[in-house]
Amino acid sequence: MGMARYFFDTRDNSHSQRDELGLELDSLEEARDEATRGLADLAKDVLPSAVRRELAVEVRDEIDFPVLRAALWFEVAVVAAL
Amino acid sequence: MYDALLNRLIRRLEVDTAPLSEQERDAIASLPLTIRDVAADQDIVREGERPSQCCVVIEGFQCRYKMLRDGERQIMSFHVPGDIPDLQSLFLSTMDHSLGTITPNRVAFIAHEPLRKLIRQQPGIAERLWRETLIDASVFREWITNVGSRDAYTRIAHVICEMYVRLHAVGLTNGTTFQFPITQTELADATGLSTVHVNRSIQQIRADGLIVWERGVCTIPDLKALQDAGMFEPSYLHMRGNVAA
C-alpha cells in the first residue's frame, strides 16, 4: 500500500486557493473520488448565488506535480422574459 | 485521580442547574468505578451491543457515530471530559449507534446496576441525568440543523464554537485556547462534508483570522466574530449563566 500525500487546490472563477494541508491517500483513484466530492460540496455552497462560475479542484502530488483536475462550468440565464 | 474524575463529573452535572447537595455528592462519590485507559480510534461500545455499564470521559475526546453499508461514517456528536456519552444504555438496552475514542482516553465505567440504585435513592440525581439526556437530544437537533441547512464555512465555525463552550464549562480552556485534536476527516464525518471542502473551509476561516488551529490546539482571537460566522447561539446547550465568557 503506497500511501501518498495529495494536495487539493480549489479554484472559483479566477480565485485559486492553495491547499497547505493535503490528504494521505492510497491511490490516484482515491484522489479522484476526494476531488469529485470536494467539487460537488463547493458547488452546493457557491452556485445558488451564482450566474456564471467555473469551479475546479486541482490535485498536486508531494513534489508539486499536477496529477488531476476536476472542473465544473456553470451558467444560468433567463431565456424568456414574461 | 479519583477526585479529579469526581470533580469533573460533578461539575458537569452542575453545568445547567443548581449545585448538588452534600448528600448527592457523597452518593456519587460512593459509586463503584472501573478506570481504564483506551487508545485512540477504539470503540468503547458498538451498535447492536447490549452494554451493562456506562462510561464517563475523564480525559480525551470521543465521538458517537453510525457506520453506513458503503463504509461512510456519520459522526453525530463529539464528547469531552465530564460527559457520559452512553448514558442512554441505562434504559435502552441495545446500542443504536457506536461510541469510540478520537484521542487516547481515560474513562471510568459505572455498572448499570449501582447507577439504577443511585437514581432510585436520589431523585435529584435522577433529574440531573434525565436533563443530561435531554440536552443530548438538544445538541442533536442543533447538529441536524447545522448539517442540513448551513454552508460549510458556517457549519465548521459552529462546531468549533460548541467545542469551545463545552470545554469552557468544564474548565478545560485557557482563555480562548483549547485542545481540539480533531482531524479534517473526523470533522468532515461530523459535518457531512467532503474532506477536501472541509480543508478549504478551515483555511478560509483561518485566513479570515477567526481561528488559529495548529497541532491540535485551537485559539479563537475574537469569540463574538466566530459565533457570528457560525450562527452560534449557545442556548441549546442549556448551561447556566454566561457561557460565552
Short mmCIF file of C-alpha atoms in Angstrom, two decimals:
data_model
loop_
_atom_site.label_atom_id
_atom_site.label_comp_id
_atom_site.label_asym_id
_atom_site.label_seq_id
_atom_site.Cartn_x
_atom_site.Cartn_y
_atom_site.Cartn_z
CA MET A 1 0.00 0.00 0.00
CA GLY A 2 1.75 3.16 -1.15
CA MET A 3 0.21 5.94 0.87
CA ALA A 4 0.96 9.30 -0.68
CA ARG A 5 0.05 12.86 0.15
CA TYR A 6 -2.08 14.74 -2.33
CA PHE A 7 -2.92 18.44 -2.24
CA PHE A 8 -6.28 19.74 -3.41
CA ASP A 9 -6.17 23.34 -4.61
CA THR A 10 -9.59 24.79 -5.32
CA ARG A 11 -10.46 27.35 -7.97
CA ASP A 12 -13.54 29.58 -8.01
CA ASN A 13 -13.53 31.60 -11.25
CA SER A 14 -10.15 33.30 -11.20
CA HIS A 15 -9.60 32.90 -7.46
CA SER A 16 -7.43 29.96 -6.52
CA GLN A 17 -6.92 28.64 -3.01
CA ARG A 18 -3.86 26.58 -2.34
CA ASP A 19 -4.23 23.54 -0.07
CA GLU A 20 -1.46 23.54 2.53
CA LEU A 21 -2.71 20.52 4.46
CA GLY A 22 -3.19 17.76 1.94
CA LEU A 23 -4.55 14.26 2.44
CA GLU A 24 -2.86 10.88 2.82
CA LEU A 25 -4.39 8.55 0.24
CA ASP A 26 -3.77 5.10 -1.21
CA SER A 27 -4.11 5.83 -4.88
CA LEU A 28 -4.86 8.37 -7.58
CA GLU A 29 -8.28 6.75 -7.78
CA GLU A 30 -8.97 7.82 -4.20
CA ALA A 31 -7.66 11.29 -5.02
CA ARG A 32 -10.18 11.44 -7.87
CA ASP A 33 -13.04 10.49 -5.54
CA GLU A 34 -11.99 13.10 -2.98
CA ALA A 35 -11.64 15.77 -5.66
CA THR A 36 -15.06 14.97 -7.10
CA ARG A 37 -16.78 15.06 -3.73
CA GLY A 38 -14.98 18.28 -2.86
CA LEU A 39 -16.10 19.85 -6.13
CA ALA A 40 -19.72 18.83 -5.51
CA ASP A 41 -19.63 20.36 -2.00
CA LEU A 42 -18.08 23.56 -3.29
CA ALA A 43 -20.74 23.77 -6.00
CA LYS A 44 -23.54 23.33 -3.45
CA ASP A 45 -22.22 26.26 -1.41
CA VAL A 46 -21.45 28.75 -4.17
CA LEU A 47 -23.82 28.06 -7.08
CA PRO A 48 -27.12 29.20 -5.51
CA SER A 49 -25.99 32.84 -5.74
CA ALA A 50 -24.02 32.46 -8.97
CA VAL A 51 -24.68 33.47 -12.58
CA ARG A 52 -21.58 32.19 -14.23
CA ARG A 53 -18.98 30.16 -12.47
CA GLU A 54 -16.09 27.92 -13.22
CA LEU A 55 -15.11 25.71 -10.34
CA ALA A 56 -12.23 23.30 -10.20
CA VAL A 57 -10.28 21.09 -7.86
CA GLU A 58 -6.68 20.75 -8.97
CA VAL A 59 -4.71 17.95 -7.41
CA ARG A 60 -0.94 18.06 -6.86
CA ASP A 61 1.29 15.29 -5.59
CA GLU A 62 4.02 15.57 -2.95
CA ILE A 63 6.51 17.10 -5.36
CA ASP A 64 4.03 19.73 -6.53
CA PHE A 65 3.34 17.93 -9.80
CA PRO A 66 -0.24 18.38 -11.11
CA VAL A 67 -1.87 14.95 -11.37
CA LEU A 68 -5.60 15.52 -11.75
CA ARG A 69 -8.17 18.23 -12.42
CA ALA A 70 -11.91 18.05 -11.83
CA ALA A 71 -13.83 21.03 -13.16
CA LEU A 72 -17.40 22.28 -13.42
CA TRP A 73 -18.72 25.02 -15.69
CA PHE A 74 -21.97 26.65 -14.57
CA GLU A 75 -24.14 29.26 -16.21
CA VAL A 76 -27.69 30.36 -15.56
CA ALA A 77 -29.69 32.76 -17.72
CA VAL A 78 -33.33 33.73 -18.11
CA VAL A 79 -34.20 32.82 -21.69
CA ALA A 80 -37.69 34.30 -21.96
CA ALA A 81 -38.95 37.42 -20.24
CA LEU A 82 -42.65 37.20 -19.27
CA MET B 1 -7.11 10.76 40.07
CA TYR B 2 -10.37 9.66 41.62
CA ASP B 3 -11.04 13.17 42.96
CA ALA B 4 -10.29 14.69 39.56
CA LEU B 5 -12.83 12.37 37.97
CA LEU B 6 -15.41 13.10 40.60
CA ASN B 7 -14.95 16.83 40.29
CA ARG B 8 -15.25 16.64 36.55
CA LEU B 9 -18.44 14.61 36.71
CA ILE B 10 -19.94 16.78 39.45
CA ARG B 11 -19.02 19.98 37.63
CA ARG B 12 -20.64 18.55 34.51
CA LEU B 13 -23.84 17.69 36.38
CA GLU B 14 -23.93 21.21 37.81
CA VAL B 15 -23.37 22.95 34.49
CA ASP B 16 -27.01 23.52 33.69
CA THR B 17 -28.58 23.69 37.13
CA ALA B 18 -28.03 24.28 40.86
CA PRO B 19 -25.11 22.77 42.82
CA LEU B 20 -25.52 19.23 44.13
CA SER B 21 -26.27 18.74 47.81
CA GLU B 22 -23.67 17.25 50.15
CA GLN B 23 -25.68 14.04 50.25
CA GLU B 24 -25.87 13.82 46.46
CA ARG B 25 -22.13 14.39 46.14
CA ASP B 26 -21.44 11.62 48.64
CA ALA B 27 -23.81 9.28 46.82
CA ILE B 28 -21.96 9.90 43.54
CA ALA B 29 -18.59 9.53 45.27
CA SER B 30 -19.60 6.11 46.56
CA LEU B 31 -20.34 4.68 43.09
CA PRO B 32 -18.05 1.78 42.23
CA LEU B 33 -15.92 2.71 39.20
CA THR B 34 -13.53 0.89 36.92
CA ILE B 35 -10.96 3.22 35.41
CA ARG B 36 -9.43 2.25 32.09
CA ASP B 37 -7.10 3.79 29.54
CA VAL B 38 -8.25 3.37 25.96
CA ALA B 39 -6.09 4.09 22.90
CA ALA B 40 -7.18 6.49 20.14
CA ASP B 41 -9.67 5.31 17.49
CA GLN B 42 -11.04 2.42 19.57
CA ASP B 43 -14.68 1.56 20.10
CA ILE B 44 -15.99 1.81 23.65
CA VAL B 45 -19.29 0.22 22.67
CA ARG B 46 -20.64 -0.75 19.24
CA GLU B 47 -24.01 -0.57 17.56
CA GLY B 48 -26.00 -3.73 18.36
CA GLU B 49 -24.23 -4.45 21.64
CA ARG B 50 -26.02 -4.63 24.98
CA PRO B 51 -23.70 -2.94 27.46
CA SER B 52 -24.01 -3.44 31.21
CA GLN B 53 -22.16 -0.22 32.06
CA CYS B 54 -21.94 3.46 31.19
CA CYS B 55 -18.75 5.40 30.74
CA VAL B 56 -17.66 8.80 31.97
CA VAL B 57 -14.94 10.55 29.96
CA ILE B 58 -12.12 11.61 32.29
CA GLU B 59 -9.56 12.60 29.68
CA GLY B 60 -9.68 12.73 25.92
CA PHE B 61 -12.22 13.14 23.15
CA GLN B 62 -14.85 10.68 21.99
CA CYS B 63 -17.49 10.63 19.30
CA ARG B 64 -20.76 8.87 18.67
CA TYR B 65 -21.23 7.62 15.15
CA LYS B 66 -23.02 5.30 12.75
CA MET B 67 -21.31 3.31 10.00
CA LEU B 68 -23.13 3.01 6.69
CA ARG B 69 -23.05 -0.06 4.47
CA ASP B 70 -20.81 1.71 1.94
CA GLY B 71 -18.21 2.44 4.61
CA GLU B 72 -19.25 6.06 5.15
CA ARG B 73 -19.26 7.22 8.74
CA GLN B 74 -21.58 9.84 10.19
CA ILE B 75 -20.32 11.32 13.44
CA MET B 76 -23.29 12.64 15.39
CA SER B 77 -21.58 14.21 18.38
CA PHE B 78 -18.23 14.89 19.98
CA HIS B 79 -17.69 14.22 23.69
CA VAL B 80 -15.38 15.86 26.16
CA PRO B 81 -14.30 15.14 29.75
CA GLY B 82 -17.21 15.01 32.19
CA ASP B 83 -19.64 13.68 29.58
CA ILE B 84 -21.45 10.35 29.95
CA PRO B 85 -21.89 9.67 26.23
CA ASP B 86 -23.66 6.30 26.55
CA LEU B 87 -25.97 7.17 29.41
CA GLN B 88 -28.96 6.15 27.29
CA SER B 89 -27.85 2.49 27.51
CA LEU B 90 -29.09 2.53 31.09
CA PHE B 91 -32.66 2.30 29.77
CA LEU B 92 -32.30 1.50 26.06
CA SER B 93 -30.59 -1.85 26.24
CA THR B 94 -29.36 -2.26 22.63
CA MET B 95 -26.98 0.37 21.27
CA ASP B 96 -28.41 2.04 18.14
CA HIS B 97 -25.04 3.66 17.35
CA SER B 98 -21.38 3.27 18.31
CA LEU B 99 -19.20 5.20 20.71
CA GLY B 100 -15.48 5.46 20.08
CA THR B 101 -12.39 7.37 21.14
CA ILE B 102 -10.81 10.03 18.95
CA THR B 103 -7.70 10.57 21.08
CA PRO B 104 -6.22 8.38 23.83
CA ASN B 105 -8.76 8.39 26.64
CA ARG B 106 -9.02 7.72 30.33
CA VAL B 107 -12.54 6.59 31.07
CA ALA B 108 -14.44 5.48 34.16
CA PHE B 109 -17.01 2.74 33.76
CA ILE B 110 -20.02 2.68 36.07
CA ALA B 111 -22.04 -0.53 36.06
CA HIS B 112 -25.73 -0.03 35.28
CA GLU B 113 -26.97 -1.73 38.45
CA PRO B 114 -25.43 0.62 41.05
CA LEU B 115 -26.35 3.58 38.84
CA ARG B 116 -30.00 2.46 38.76
CA LYS B 117 -29.92 2.02 42.50
CA LEU B 118 -28.47 5.52 42.89
CA ILE B 119 -31.21 7.17 40.87
CA ARG B 120 -33.90 5.32 42.82
CA GLN B 121 -32.42 6.61 46.08
CA GLN B 122 -31.56 10.12 44.88
CA PRO B 123 -34.33 11.64 42.77
CA GLY B 124 -32.26 14.84 42.45
CA ILE B 125 -29.54 12.90 40.64
CA ALA B 126 -32.13 11.11 38.51
CA GLU B 127 -33.39 14.52 37.44
CA ARG B 128 -29.92 15.70 36.53
CA LEU B 129 -29.18 12.59 34.48
CA TRP B 130 -32.53 12.98 32.76
CA ARG B 131 -31.57 16.57 31.93
CA GLU B 132 -28.28 15.27 30.53
CA THR B 133 -30.08 13.09 28.01
CA LEU B 134 -32.48 15.94 27.14
CA ILE B 135 -29.55 18.27 26.46
CA ASP B 136 -28.02 15.47 24.43
CA ALA B 137 -31.14 15.49 22.26
CA SER B 138 -30.99 19.28 22.02
CA VAL B 139 -27.42 19.06 20.71
CA PHE B 140 -28.55 16.52 18.10
CA ARG B 141 -31.32 18.91 16.99
CA GLU B 142 -28.74 21.64 16.59
CA TRP B 143 -26.46 19.33 14.60
CA ILE B 144 -29.31 18.30 12.29
CA THR B 145 -29.88 22.00 11.63
CA ASN B 146 -26.17 22.52 11.17
CA VAL B 147 -25.66 19.68 8.71
CA GLY B 148 -28.94 20.24 6.88
CA SER B 149 -29.07 24.00 6.47
CA ARG B 150 -25.75 25.77 6.90
CA ASP B 151 -22.93 26.14 4.39
CA ALA B 152 -19.58 24.51 5.10
CA TYR B 153 -17.88 27.62 6.49
CA THR B 154 -20.72 28.32 8.93
CA ARG B 155 -21.08 24.64 9.86
CA ILE B 156 -17.44 24.28 10.84
CA ALA B 157 -17.37 27.61 12.71
CA HIS B 158 -20.44 26.39 14.62
CA VAL B 159 -18.83 23.11 15.68
CA ILE B 160 -15.70 24.94 16.87
CA CYS B 161 -17.82 27.38 18.93
CA GLU B 162 -19.68 24.47 20.51
CA MET B 163 -16.48 22.67 21.44
CA TYR B 164 -15.09 25.84 23.00
CA VAL B 165 -18.21 26.47 25.09
CA ARG B 166 -18.45 22.86 26.30
CA LEU B 167 -14.77 22.69 27.21
CA HIS B 168 -15.01 26.07 28.91
CA ALA B 169 -17.92 24.79 31.01
CA VAL B 170 -15.78 22.00 32.48
CA GLY B 171 -12.75 24.22 33.00
CA LEU B 172 -10.68 22.89 30.10
CA THR B 173 -9.95 26.15 28.31
CA ASN B 174 -7.17 28.62 28.86
CA GLY B 175 -8.60 31.95 27.81
CA THR B 176 -10.00 31.10 24.38
CA THR B 177 -7.36 28.43 23.75
CA PHE B 178 -8.26 24.75 23.99
CA GLN B 179 -7.24 21.27 22.86
CA PHE B 180 -9.01 20.46 19.60
CA PRO B 181 -7.33 17.27 18.35
CA ILE B 182 -9.94 16.53 15.66
CA THR B 183 -8.64 15.58 12.20
CA GLN B 184 -10.04 17.04 9.00
CA THR B 185 -11.53 13.64 8.19
CA GLU B 186 -13.32 13.47 11.55
CA LEU B 187 -14.62 17.00 11.08
CA ALA B 188 -15.81 16.00 7.59
CA ASP B 189 -17.64 12.98 9.04
CA ALA B 190 -19.24 15.22 11.68
CA THR B 191 -20.40 17.90 9.27
CA GLY B 192 -21.48 15.70 6.36
CA LEU B 193 -18.85 17.28 4.10
CA SER B 194 -16.01 16.02 1.96
CA THR B 195 -12.54 16.27 3.45
CA VAL B 196 -11.43 18.49 0.56
CA HIS B 197 -14.19 21.03 1.24
CA VAL B 198 -13.51 20.90 4.99
CA ASN B 199 -9.82 21.62 4.28
CA ARG B 200 -10.75 24.53 2.04
CA SER B 201 -13.23 25.96 4.54
CA ILE B 202 -10.85 25.67 7.51
CA GLN B 203 -8.20 27.51 5.54
CA GLN B 204 -10.72 30.27 4.77
CA ILE B 205 -11.78 30.53 8.43
CA ARG B 206 -8.10 30.77 9.36
CA ALA B 207 -7.35 33.31 6.61
CA ASP B 208 -10.24 35.43 7.93
CA GLY B 209 -8.48 35.48 11.30
CA LEU B 210 -11.30 33.69 13.14
CA ILE B 211 -9.23 30.76 14.42
CA VAL B 212 -5.62 29.79 14.93
CA TRP B 213 -5.51 25.99 14.82
CA GLU B 214 -2.20 24.19 14.90
CA ARG B 215 -1.13 20.77 16.11
CA GLY B 216 -4.45 20.04 17.80
CA VAL B 217 -4.64 23.33 19.71
CA CYS B 218 -7.18 25.96 18.74
CA THR B 219 -7.37 29.62 19.72
CA ILE B 220 -10.30 31.91 18.98
CA PRO B 221 -8.98 35.50 18.75
CA ASP B 222 -12.47 37.06 18.64
CA LEU B 223 -15.19 34.84 20.06
CA LYS B 224 -18.04 37.13 19.04
CA ALA B 225 -16.83 37.17 15.43
CA LEU B 226 -16.60 33.36 15.29
CA GLN B 227 -20.05 33.00 16.87
CA ASP B 228 -21.49 35.32 14.23
CA ALA B 229 -19.72 33.41 11.46
CA GLY B 230 -21.05 30.12 12.86
CA MET B 231 -24.61 31.42 13.57
CA PHE B 232 -23.85 30.08 17.02
CA GLU B 233 -26.27 30.83 19.82
CA PRO B 234 -25.38 28.75 22.91
CA SER B 235 -28.88 28.47 24.42
CA TYR B 236 -29.31 24.93 23.02
CA LEU B 237 -26.55 23.78 25.39
CA HIS B 238 -28.72 24.82 28.35
CA MET B 239 -25.90 25.99 30.56
CA ARG B 240 -26.23 28.34 33.45
CA GLY B 241 -25.00 31.90 33.32
CA ASN B 242 -22.77 33.46 30.75
CA VAL B 243 -21.22 30.59 28.84
CA ALA B 244 -19.57 32.74 26.21
CA ALA B 245 -17.05 34.27 28.61
#
